[in-house]
Coordinates of C-alpha atoms in Angstrom, one line a residue:
Chain M
M1 CA 31.9 -362.0 -143.4
P2 CA 33.1 -358.5 -144.4
V3 CA 29.8 -356.8 -144.1
S4 CA 27.2 -357.2 -141.4
H5 CA 23.4 -357.0 -141.6
A6 CA 23.5 -353.8 -139.6
E7 CA 25.9 -352.2 -142.1
I8 CA 23.8 -353.2 -145.0
L9 CA 20.7 -351.7 -143.4
K10 CA 22.6 -348.5 -142.7
I11 CA 23.7 -348.3 -146.4
A12 CA 20.2 -349.1 -147.5
K13 CA 18.9 -346.2 -145.4
L14 CA 21.4 -343.8 -146.8
A15 CA 20.5 -344.9 -150.3
K16 CA 16.8 -344.8 -149.5
L17 CA 16.3 -348.4 -150.4
E18 CA 13.8 -350.8 -148.9
F19 CA 13.7 -354.6 -149.0
S20 CA 12.2 -357.6 -147.1
E21 CA 14.0 -359.7 -144.5
K22 CA 14.3 -362.5 -147.1
N23 CA 16.0 -360.2 -149.6
L24 CA 18.3 -359.0 -146.8
E25 CA 19.6 -362.5 -146.6
K26 CA 20.2 -362.8 -150.3
L27 CA 21.7 -359.3 -150.5
S28 CA 24.0 -360.1 -147.7
K29 CA 25.2 -363.3 -149.4
D30 CA 25.8 -361.5 -152.7
L31 CA 27.5 -358.5 -151.2
N32 CA 29.8 -360.7 -149.1
N33 CA 30.7 -362.7 -152.2
I34 CA 31.8 -359.6 -154.0
L35 CA 33.6 -358.2 -151.0
N36 CA 35.4 -361.6 -150.4
Y37 CA 36.6 -361.4 -153.9
V38 CA 37.9 -357.8 -153.3
E39 CA 39.7 -359.1 -150.2
L40 CA 41.4 -361.6 -152.5
L41 CA 42.5 -358.7 -154.8
K42 CA 43.9 -356.9 -151.8
E43 CA 46.7 -359.5 -151.5
I44 CA 48.3 -358.1 -154.6
D45 CA 51.1 -355.6 -153.8
T46 CA 50.0 -352.2 -155.2
E47 CA 52.6 -350.2 -153.2
N48 CA 54.1 -348.3 -156.2
I49 CA 51.1 -348.2 -158.4
E50 CA 49.2 -345.0 -158.9
T51 CA 45.5 -345.1 -158.1
L52 CA 43.2 -345.4 -161.0
D53 CA 40.9 -342.4 -160.8
S54 CA 39.2 -342.8 -164.1
I55 CA 38.9 -345.6 -166.6
H56 CA 39.3 -343.0 -169.4
E57 CA 42.8 -342.3 -170.4
T58 CA 42.1 -338.8 -171.5
G59 CA 41.7 -335.7 -169.4
N60 CA 40.3 -332.3 -169.9
V61 CA 37.0 -332.6 -171.7
L62 CA 36.0 -329.0 -171.4
R63 CA 33.5 -326.6 -172.9
K64 CA 33.4 -322.8 -173.4
D65 CA 31.5 -320.6 -171.0
E66 CA 28.7 -320.0 -173.5
I67 CA 25.0 -319.9 -172.7
L68 CA 22.9 -322.4 -174.6
S69 CA 19.1 -322.5 -174.4
S70 CA 17.6 -324.1 -171.3
L71 CA 14.4 -326.1 -171.0
S72 CA 11.1 -324.1 -170.9
K73 CA 9.6 -324.0 -167.4
E74 CA 6.8 -326.2 -168.6
N75 CA 9.2 -328.8 -169.9
A76 CA 11.3 -328.7 -166.8
L77 CA 8.3 -329.4 -164.6
T78 CA 6.7 -332.1 -166.9
N79 CA 8.0 -335.1 -164.9
A80 CA 7.4 -333.7 -161.5
P81 CA 4.7 -335.6 -159.5
E82 CA 3.6 -332.2 -158.0
T83 CA 4.1 -328.6 -158.9
Q84 CA 2.8 -325.2 -157.7
N85 CA 3.3 -321.8 -159.2
G86 CA 6.3 -322.8 -161.2
F87 CA 8.0 -324.6 -158.4
F88 CA 8.6 -328.3 -157.9
K89 CA 6.5 -329.3 -154.9
V90 CA 7.8 -331.7 -152.3
P91 CA 6.8 -332.8 -148.8
K92 CA 7.7 -330.1 -146.2
V93 CA 11.4 -329.8 -145.5
V94 CA 11.8 -328.4 -142.1
Q95 CA 13.8 -325.2 -142.0
E96 CA 16.1 -325.6 -139.1
G97 CA 17.3 -323.2 -136.5
N98 CA 14.4 -320.9 -136.8
Chain C
M1 CA 41.3 -320.6 -122.6
E2 CA 41.8 -319.8 -126.2
A3 CA 39.7 -320.4 -129.3
V4 CA 40.7 -322.2 -132.5
I5 CA 38.7 -321.3 -135.6
G6 CA 38.8 -322.6 -139.1
L7 CA 36.6 -321.1 -141.8
E8 CA 35.0 -322.8 -144.8
V9 CA 34.0 -320.2 -147.4
H10 CA 32.0 -320.9 -150.5
I11 CA 32.2 -318.5 -153.3
Q12 CA 29.9 -318.6 -156.2
L13 CA 31.8 -318.1 -159.4
S14 CA 30.5 -315.3 -161.7
T15 CA 30.8 -317.5 -164.9
K16 CA 28.0 -317.0 -167.4
T17 CA 27.0 -320.6 -167.3
K18 CA 26.9 -323.4 -164.7
A19 CA 29.7 -325.7 -163.8
F20 CA 28.7 -328.7 -165.8
C21 CA 26.0 -327.5 -168.2
S22 CA 25.3 -324.5 -170.4
C23 CA 22.4 -323.0 -168.5
K24 CA 22.8 -319.4 -167.5
T25 CA 23.5 -318.4 -163.8
T26 CA 21.5 -315.2 -163.5
Y27 CA 20.4 -314.4 -159.9
G28 CA 16.7 -313.8 -159.2
N29 CA 15.2 -314.9 -162.5
E30 CA 11.8 -316.4 -162.8
E31 CA 12.0 -319.8 -161.0
N32 CA 12.9 -323.0 -163.0
T33 CA 13.7 -321.1 -166.2
Q34 CA 17.5 -321.9 -166.1
T35 CA 17.5 -325.7 -166.1
C36 CA 18.3 -328.6 -168.4
P37 CA 18.5 -332.4 -168.2
V38 CA 22.1 -332.2 -166.7
C39 CA 21.3 -329.9 -163.8
L40 CA 17.9 -331.5 -163.2
G41 CA 19.7 -334.8 -162.8
M42 CA 17.8 -336.6 -165.6
P43 CA 19.0 -340.2 -166.2
G44 CA 21.6 -340.4 -168.9
A45 CA 22.5 -336.7 -169.0
L46 CA 26.2 -336.1 -168.9
P47 CA 28.1 -333.3 -167.2
V48 CA 30.8 -331.4 -169.2
L49 CA 33.2 -329.1 -167.2
N50 CA 33.1 -325.3 -168.0
K51 CA 36.7 -324.2 -168.8
E52 CA 36.1 -320.8 -167.3
V53 CA 35.5 -322.4 -163.9
V54 CA 39.0 -323.9 -164.0
D55 CA 40.5 -320.6 -165.2
F56 CA 38.9 -318.8 -162.2
A57 CA 40.2 -321.5 -159.8
I58 CA 43.7 -321.1 -161.2
K59 CA 43.5 -317.3 -160.7
L60 CA 42.6 -317.8 -157.1
G61 CA 45.3 -320.4 -156.7
L62 CA 47.9 -318.0 -158.0
A63 CA 46.6 -315.1 -155.9
T64 CA 46.8 -317.3 -152.7
N65 CA 50.1 -318.9 -153.5
S66 CA 48.4 -322.3 -153.6
K67 CA 49.9 -325.4 -155.1
I68 CA 48.0 -326.0 -158.3
A69 CA 47.5 -329.8 -158.9
E70 CA 48.7 -331.2 -162.2
K71 CA 45.9 -333.7 -161.9
S72 CA 42.8 -333.3 -159.9
I73 CA 39.6 -335.4 -160.0
F74 CA 35.9 -334.9 -159.3
S75 CA 34.1 -337.0 -156.8
R76 CA 30.5 -337.7 -155.9
K77 CA 29.3 -336.6 -152.4
N78 CA 26.2 -338.7 -151.8
Y79 CA 23.2 -337.5 -149.8
F80 CA 19.5 -337.0 -150.2
Y81 CA 18.0 -333.6 -149.9
P82 CA 15.3 -332.1 -152.1
D83 CA 17.4 -329.2 -153.3
L84 CA 19.9 -331.6 -154.8
T85 CA 18.5 -333.1 -158.0
K86 CA 20.9 -336.0 -158.6
G87 CA 21.1 -337.4 -155.0
Y88 CA 24.8 -336.5 -155.1
Q89 CA 26.8 -333.3 -155.4
I90 CA 29.7 -333.2 -157.8
S91 CA 32.6 -332.1 -155.7
Q92 CA 36.3 -332.8 -155.3
Y93 CA 37.5 -335.0 -152.4
D94 CA 41.0 -336.4 -152.1
K95 CA 42.5 -334.7 -155.1
P96 CA 41.3 -331.0 -155.1
I97 CA 42.6 -328.5 -157.6
L98 CA 44.4 -326.3 -155.1
E99 CA 46.2 -327.0 -151.8
N100 CA 48.5 -325.2 -149.3
G101 CA 47.8 -321.6 -150.0
K102 CA 47.8 -318.6 -147.7
L103 CA 46.1 -315.3 -147.1
E104 CA 47.6 -312.4 -145.2
I105 CA 45.3 -310.5 -142.9
E106 CA 45.7 -307.3 -140.9
T107 CA 45.3 -307.7 -137.2
E108 CA 45.8 -305.4 -134.2
N109 CA 49.3 -307.0 -133.8
G110 CA 50.3 -306.5 -137.5
L111 CA 50.1 -308.8 -140.5
K112 CA 49.2 -312.5 -139.9
S113 CA 49.3 -315.2 -142.5
I114 CA 46.4 -317.7 -142.4
G115 CA 47.0 -321.0 -144.1
I116 CA 44.6 -322.3 -146.7
T117 CA 44.4 -326.1 -146.5
R118 CA 42.6 -326.6 -149.8
I119 CA 40.3 -325.0 -152.4
H120 CA 38.1 -327.2 -154.5
I121 CA 35.5 -327.0 -157.2
E122 CA 31.9 -328.1 -156.6
E123 CA 28.4 -327.4 -157.7
D124 CA 25.7 -325.4 -155.9
T125 CA 22.2 -326.7 -154.9
G126 CA 18.8 -325.4 -155.8
K127 CA 16.8 -323.1 -153.5
S128 CA 14.0 -324.1 -151.2
N129 CA 11.0 -321.9 -150.8
H130 CA 9.4 -322.2 -147.4
S131 CA 6.9 -319.3 -147.8
E132 CA 3.3 -319.6 -146.6
N133 CA 2.3 -320.3 -150.2
F134 CA 3.4 -323.8 -149.5
V135 CA 1.2 -325.5 -146.9
N136 CA 2.9 -328.6 -145.5
S137 CA 5.1 -328.6 -148.5
T138 CA 8.2 -327.0 -149.9
G139 CA 8.7 -325.3 -153.2
L140 CA 11.9 -325.9 -155.2
D141 CA 13.6 -323.7 -157.7
F142 CA 16.6 -325.2 -159.5
N143 CA 17.9 -322.1 -161.3
R144 CA 20.9 -322.0 -159.0
C145 CA 21.4 -325.8 -159.0
G146 CA 24.7 -326.7 -160.7
T147 CA 26.2 -323.2 -160.5
A148 CA 30.0 -323.4 -159.9
L149 CA 31.4 -322.9 -156.4
L150 CA 34.9 -322.8 -155.0
E151 CA 35.1 -324.0 -151.4
I152 CA 38.0 -322.4 -149.6
V153 CA 39.0 -324.2 -146.4
S154 CA 41.3 -322.4 -144.0
E155 CA 43.7 -324.0 -141.5
P156 CA 42.5 -323.7 -137.9
E157 CA 44.8 -320.7 -137.4
I158 CA 42.2 -318.1 -136.6
K159 CA 42.0 -317.1 -133.0
T160 CA 39.3 -314.5 -132.6
S161 CA 36.1 -313.3 -134.3
K162 CA 37.9 -310.2 -135.4
E163 CA 40.5 -312.2 -137.2
A164 CA 37.7 -314.3 -138.8
S165 CA 35.9 -311.3 -140.2
A166 CA 39.3 -309.8 -141.3
Y167 CA 40.0 -313.0 -143.2
L168 CA 36.6 -313.0 -144.8
A169 CA 37.0 -309.3 -145.8
K170 CA 40.4 -310.0 -147.3
L171 CA 39.1 -313.0 -149.2
R172 CA 36.2 -310.9 -150.5
Q173 CA 38.5 -308.1 -151.6
L174 CA 40.7 -310.6 -153.4
V175 CA 37.9 -312.4 -155.3
R176 CA 36.5 -309.1 -156.3
Y177 CA 39.9 -307.9 -157.6
L178 CA 40.2 -311.2 -159.6
E179 CA 36.6 -310.6 -160.8
I180 CA 35.7 -314.3 -160.2
C181 CA 32.9 -313.6 -157.7
D182 CA 30.8 -310.6 -156.8
G183 CA 31.3 -311.2 -153.1
N184 CA 27.7 -310.4 -152.2
L185 CA 27.1 -312.0 -148.7
E186 CA 23.5 -311.0 -148.6
E187 CA 22.6 -312.6 -151.9
G188 CA 24.6 -315.7 -150.9
S189 CA 27.3 -315.5 -153.6
M190 CA 29.7 -315.7 -150.6
R191 CA 28.8 -318.0 -147.7
C192 CA 30.8 -318.8 -144.6
D193 CA 30.8 -321.7 -142.1
A194 CA 33.0 -321.8 -139.1
N195 CA 34.6 -324.7 -137.1
I196 CA 35.0 -323.5 -133.6
S197 CA 36.7 -325.2 -130.6
V198 CA 38.3 -324.0 -127.4
R199 CA 41.3 -325.3 -125.4
E200 CA 43.7 -324.4 -122.6
T201 CA 45.8 -321.5 -123.8
G202 CA 49.0 -322.8 -125.4
S203 CA 47.8 -326.4 -125.5
K204 CA 48.7 -328.4 -128.6
K205 CA 45.6 -330.6 -128.5
F206 CA 42.4 -329.5 -130.2
G207 CA 39.1 -329.4 -128.4
T208 CA 35.9 -330.9 -129.7
R209 CA 34.6 -328.7 -132.5
V210 CA 31.3 -327.3 -133.4
E211 CA 30.4 -326.3 -137.0
V212 CA 28.4 -323.1 -137.2
K213 CA 26.5 -322.3 -140.4
N214 CA 24.1 -319.6 -141.7
M215 CA 26.1 -316.4 -141.0
N216 CA 25.3 -314.1 -143.9
S217 CA 27.1 -310.9 -142.8
Y218 CA 30.4 -309.9 -141.2
K219 CA 28.5 -308.8 -138.2
N220 CA 26.8 -312.2 -137.8
V221 CA 30.1 -314.0 -138.3
E222 CA 31.6 -312.1 -135.4
K223 CA 28.6 -312.4 -133.2
A224 CA 28.1 -316.1 -133.9
I225 CA 31.8 -316.9 -133.2
D226 CA 31.8 -314.8 -130.0
Y227 CA 28.7 -316.5 -128.8
E228 CA 29.9 -320.0 -129.6
I229 CA 33.3 -319.4 -127.9
A230 CA 31.7 -318.0 -124.7
R231 CA 29.2 -321.0 -124.7
Q232 CA 31.9 -323.6 -125.0
I233 CA 34.1 -322.0 -122.3
K234 CA 31.1 -321.9 -119.9
V235 CA 30.3 -325.5 -120.6
L236 CA 33.9 -326.6 -119.8
E237 CA 34.2 -324.4 -116.8
N238 CA 31.1 -326.0 -115.3
G239 CA 32.7 -329.4 -115.8
G240 CA 30.7 -330.3 -118.9
K241 CA 31.8 -331.7 -122.2
I242 CA 31.5 -330.2 -125.7
I243 CA 29.4 -332.4 -128.0
Q244 CA 30.5 -332.4 -131.6
M245 CA 27.6 -331.0 -133.7
T246 CA 26.5 -328.7 -136.5
A247 CA 24.6 -325.6 -135.4
L248 CA 22.9 -322.8 -137.2
W249 CA 23.3 -319.1 -136.2
N250 CA 19.9 -317.5 -135.5
A251 CA 20.3 -313.8 -135.9
D252 CA 17.0 -313.0 -134.3
K253 CA 17.6 -314.9 -131.1
N254 CA 21.4 -314.1 -131.2
Q255 CA 22.4 -317.6 -130.5
T256 CA 23.6 -320.8 -132.2
I257 CA 21.0 -323.6 -132.4
P258 CA 21.9 -327.2 -132.8
M259 CA 20.7 -328.7 -136.1
R260 CA 18.5 -331.7 -135.8
T261 CA 20.7 -333.9 -137.9
K262 CA 19.6 -337.4 -138.7
E263 CA 22.2 -340.0 -137.6
D264 CA 24.5 -341.1 -140.4
S265 CA 23.9 -337.9 -142.4
Q266 CA 27.6 -337.2 -142.4
D267 CA 28.4 -340.4 -144.2
Y268 CA 28.8 -339.1 -147.8
R269 CA 30.3 -342.2 -149.3
Y270 CA 32.5 -340.2 -151.7
F271 CA 33.7 -342.0 -154.8
P272 CA 35.3 -340.8 -158.1
E273 CA 32.8 -339.3 -160.5
P274 CA 32.7 -341.7 -163.4
D275 CA 31.0 -339.2 -165.7
L276 CA 34.0 -336.8 -165.7
V277 CA 37.6 -337.3 -166.8
P278 CA 40.5 -336.1 -164.7
L279 CA 41.4 -332.4 -164.9
L280 CA 45.0 -331.9 -166.0
I281 CA 46.7 -328.5 -165.7
D282 CA 50.1 -327.8 -167.2
E283 CA 52.5 -324.9 -166.8
N284 CA 51.3 -323.4 -170.1
W285 CA 47.8 -323.1 -168.9
I286 CA 49.0 -321.6 -165.6
D287 CA 51.2 -319.1 -167.5
E288 CA 48.3 -318.1 -169.7
I289 CA 46.2 -317.3 -166.6
R290 CA 49.1 -315.5 -164.8
K291 CA 49.2 -313.0 -167.7
T292 CA 45.6 -312.1 -167.1
L293 CA 46.0 -311.4 -163.3
P294 CA 45.4 -307.8 -162.3
E295 CA 47.7 -306.0 -159.8
L296 CA 46.6 -307.5 -156.5
P297 CA 45.5 -305.4 -153.5
K298 CA 48.7 -305.8 -151.5
T299 CA 51.0 -304.9 -154.4
R300 CA 48.8 -302.0 -155.4
K301 CA 48.7 -300.7 -151.8
E302 CA 52.5 -300.9 -151.5
R303 CA 52.9 -299.0 -154.8
F304 CA 50.5 -296.3 -153.6
T305 CA 52.5 -295.7 -150.5
R306 CA 55.9 -296.1 -152.1
E307 CA 55.5 -294.3 -155.4
L308 CA 52.7 -291.9 -154.7
C309 CA 53.7 -291.2 -151.1
L310 CA 50.2 -291.8 -149.8
S311 CA 49.8 -292.7 -146.1
D312 CA 49.1 -296.3 -145.1
Y313 CA 45.5 -295.4 -144.3
E314 CA 44.9 -293.6 -147.6
A315 CA 46.3 -296.4 -149.6
N316 CA 44.2 -298.9 -147.7
V317 CA 41.0 -297.0 -148.3
L318 CA 41.8 -296.5 -152.0
T319 CA 42.7 -300.1 -152.7
S320 CA 39.8 -301.6 -150.7
A321 CA 38.0 -302.3 -154.0
K322 CA 39.5 -302.6 -157.5
E323 CA 36.9 -300.2 -159.0
L324 CA 37.8 -297.5 -156.4
A325 CA 41.5 -297.9 -157.0
D326 CA 40.9 -297.7 -160.8
Y327 CA 38.8 -294.6 -160.4
F328 CA 41.5 -293.0 -158.3
E329 CA 44.2 -293.8 -160.8
K330 CA 42.2 -292.5 -163.8
T331 CA 41.5 -289.3 -162.0
L332 CA 45.2 -289.0 -161.1
E333 CA 46.2 -289.3 -164.8
I334 CA 44.6 -285.9 -165.3
S335 CA 45.1 -284.2 -162.0
K336 CA 48.7 -285.4 -161.5
D337 CA 48.5 -284.7 -157.8
P338 CA 48.3 -287.9 -155.7
K339 CA 47.6 -286.3 -152.3
L340 CA 44.9 -284.0 -153.5
T341 CA 43.3 -286.7 -155.6
A342 CA 43.4 -289.2 -152.7
N343 CA 41.7 -286.6 -150.5
F344 CA 38.9 -286.0 -152.9
V345 CA 38.3 -289.7 -153.8
S346 CA 38.4 -291.0 -150.2
G347 CA 36.5 -288.0 -149.0
E348 CA 34.0 -286.5 -151.5
V349 CA 33.6 -289.5 -153.8
L350 CA 33.0 -292.1 -151.0
R351 CA 30.6 -289.7 -149.2
L352 CA 28.7 -289.3 -152.5
L353 CA 28.5 -293.1 -152.9
K354 CA 27.2 -293.5 -149.4
E355 CA 24.7 -290.8 -149.6
T356 CA 23.3 -291.8 -153.0
K357 CA 23.7 -295.6 -152.3
S358 CA 25.2 -295.9 -155.8
E359 CA 28.0 -297.7 -157.5
L360 CA 31.1 -295.9 -158.9
S361 CA 30.2 -296.8 -162.4
E362 CA 26.8 -295.0 -162.0
L363 CA 28.3 -291.7 -160.9
K364 CA 27.9 -288.7 -163.2
I365 CA 31.1 -287.4 -161.8
T366 CA 33.5 -289.5 -163.9
P367 CA 37.3 -289.7 -163.2
E368 CA 37.8 -287.3 -166.2
K369 CA 35.5 -284.7 -164.8
L370 CA 36.9 -285.0 -161.3
G371 CA 40.4 -284.7 -162.8
K372 CA 39.4 -281.5 -164.5
I373 CA 38.0 -280.0 -161.3
L374 CA 41.2 -280.8 -159.5
T375 CA 43.3 -279.3 -162.2
L376 CA 41.3 -276.1 -161.9
L377 CA 41.9 -276.2 -158.2
Q378 CA 45.6 -276.6 -158.6
T379 CA 46.0 -273.8 -161.1
N380 CA 44.1 -271.5 -158.7
K381 CA 41.2 -271.1 -161.1
L382 CA 39.0 -272.5 -158.3
N383 CA 39.3 -272.5 -154.6
L384 CA 38.5 -275.5 -152.5
Q385 CA 35.0 -274.4 -151.6
N386 CA 33.9 -273.8 -155.2
A387 CA 35.6 -277.0 -156.3
K388 CA 33.3 -278.9 -154.0
K389 CA 30.4 -276.9 -155.2
I390 CA 31.1 -277.9 -158.8
F391 CA 31.7 -281.5 -157.7
D392 CA 28.2 -281.5 -156.1
E393 CA 26.6 -279.8 -159.1
I394 CA 28.0 -282.4 -161.5
A395 CA 27.1 -285.3 -159.2
Q396 CA 23.5 -284.1 -159.4
N397 CA 23.1 -282.8 -162.9
G398 CA 26.2 -283.8 -165.0
S399 CA 27.7 -281.1 -167.3
E400 CA 31.4 -280.0 -167.5
P401 CA 33.5 -278.4 -164.8
E402 CA 34.7 -275.4 -166.8
K403 CA 31.2 -274.7 -168.1
I404 CA 29.7 -274.6 -164.6
M405 CA 32.5 -272.5 -163.4
R406 CA 31.9 -269.9 -166.1
E407 CA 28.1 -270.0 -165.9
K408 CA 28.0 -269.6 -162.2
G409 CA 30.9 -267.1 -162.0
L410 CA 32.8 -269.3 -159.7
E411 CA 36.2 -268.6 -161.2
Q412 CA 38.6 -267.6 -158.5
S413 CA 39.7 -264.0 -158.5
L414 CA 43.4 -263.4 -158.5
D415 CA 42.8 -259.7 -159.2
T416 CA 44.6 -257.9 -156.4
N417 CA 42.6 -254.7 -156.8
E418 CA 39.3 -256.6 -156.4
L419 CA 40.7 -258.4 -153.4
E420 CA 41.8 -255.2 -151.7
T421 CA 38.3 -253.7 -152.2
W422 CA 36.7 -256.7 -150.5
V423 CA 39.1 -256.7 -147.6
S424 CA 38.8 -252.9 -147.1
E425 CA 35.0 -253.1 -147.1
V426 CA 34.9 -255.9 -144.6
L427 CA 37.3 -254.1 -142.3
A428 CA 35.2 -250.9 -142.5
E429 CA 32.0 -252.8 -141.8
N430 CA 33.6 -254.4 -138.7
P431 CA 35.7 -251.7 -136.9
N432 CA 35.4 -253.3 -133.4
E433 CA 36.7 -256.7 -134.5
A434 CA 39.5 -254.9 -136.4
L435 CA 40.6 -253.1 -133.2
R436 CA 40.4 -256.3 -131.2
F437 CA 42.5 -258.1 -133.7
K438 CA 45.1 -255.4 -133.6
S439 CA 45.3 -255.7 -129.8
G440 CA 46.2 -259.3 -130.1
E441 CA 43.0 -261.3 -130.6
T442 CA 44.4 -263.1 -133.7
K443 CA 41.9 -265.8 -133.7
L444 CA 39.5 -263.3 -135.3
Q445 CA 41.3 -264.0 -138.5
A446 CA 38.9 -266.8 -139.3
F447 CA 36.0 -264.4 -138.8
F448 CA 37.4 -261.9 -141.3
M449 CA 38.2 -264.7 -143.8
G450 CA 34.6 -265.9 -143.6
K451 CA 33.2 -262.4 -144.2
I452 CA 35.6 -261.7 -147.1
M453 CA 34.8 -265.1 -148.8
Q454 CA 31.1 -264.3 -148.4
K455 CA 31.5 -260.9 -150.0
S456 CA 33.5 -262.5 -152.9
R457 CA 30.8 -265.1 -153.3
G458 CA 33.5 -267.7 -152.7
K459 CA 35.7 -266.5 -155.6
A460 CA 38.5 -265.1 -153.5
N461 CA 41.8 -267.0 -153.2
A462 CA 42.3 -267.8 -149.6
Q463 CA 46.1 -267.4 -149.6
L464 CA 45.9 -264.0 -151.3
V465 CA 43.2 -262.9 -148.9
T466 CA 45.2 -263.9 -145.9
K467 CA 48.2 -261.9 -147.2
V468 CA 46.2 -258.8 -148.0
L469 CA 44.2 -259.0 -144.7
L470 CA 47.3 -259.4 -142.5
E471 CA 49.0 -256.5 -144.4
K472 CA 46.0 -254.2 -143.7
L473 CA 45.7 -255.2 -140.0
K474 CA 49.3 -254.5 -139.2

């Protein structure tokens, strides 16, 4: 099995995901199926093939450095569960080192 | 023991808009008035790269002799923190835009070249507000979120805190010359982290490193590095081991404090950003940018010493900032006297800036006006004392040099009759000093000069006075 329960739990924690024991079993099976397939692909010799960085064949989609209008403060804050004095409000983030 | 230091410097690019959206980047505006679906991380919003960001990066690449990648790509750096809207930062990982550059710094032992491992484009985060207005909560302002940064990573080739601050100063000077960043450490448009380790002198192996963050001034960079080096040496000398960690510099307590990092937090799970296409840079693009490069500090300094015969010190002072060097050269166009102009600009002008805490562009004494004063000085219409008087007058109230000279009667007298009268009067008023001078007390010359200048209300020409005075005291 390419990926252990411990690794899945670590990734879940990093991605802030929660699920039950039962789902862990199912996830583990699904993930390992996928990864086993990737293992199979690894058998192909890719020695002299350039890495595919993007599925788009183009490059350089760029824009000019020109200011366009931003959202109003009210609109920007519309979807926030909590706001205060024009700020988004979140549970306390500890300021470290002080 | 010796220290090994590598610096990671973030510079905020002074583009009008953010890296991937068209919101403006003004510092200090009302909170959350410079956001849009892209920088707020709304689902479905797509980033589009600002061309100016790439132009600025190419400029820095050329100025640091970096290798400019024909193809570079953007990657997602994944982590959760409230000041990051999307849950990932768009950055560059394995294919950065610039690699293998260098920056020359001046040390006590002469010039030293510090390697630059890489420079990459990334986006800034929002700002947290921890003030007492927020009880058990934190306020977030996303005006800065998405502003373009360049992260400049040095090779671990810096040995002392002095070298570190010299590197930082050189980099600041360079980005200000290139006009890609205002270099303001206090406002955070330039931020510096240091990777510090120690090892036996001459050893090839690196020690365990500690990353120090939160040093927002040159003084703090030096103090933090010195503190951390001393701490690590002490730990090792007492038989201990250095633990790899990230620490914050606390300027109030004068010490580095370990950050309480959650385990796994360094696992950023980078992967190519699927919302952005690769960045392709060809020779034409690079040539276009090369044409816009200003004369860089090093070249300019060399020209000042070689062509204008200024001393190393003078050239260093005058080229410390582009605006100052420009001011000097504009003044020189009128005055035509490099040495005299250098003296006035590095003396009077810098003193004035310091006293009035102003910028060069705000001065009432423009290069044109200073140039005119210096011309009056050279053609003997003004003596040094009155030239400075007019300089101060214009600095305060504006107006034109010649006008002030006429109105205040400061024009230097070259009339020999008038001079002779002043000298004779002063000698008559001070017979004892005159006798003492004649019997060999020649240092009294300064006394007489002062008195004569006073009598002439500063209008006398010092050289002529000296001549007439010595003649009469024979």
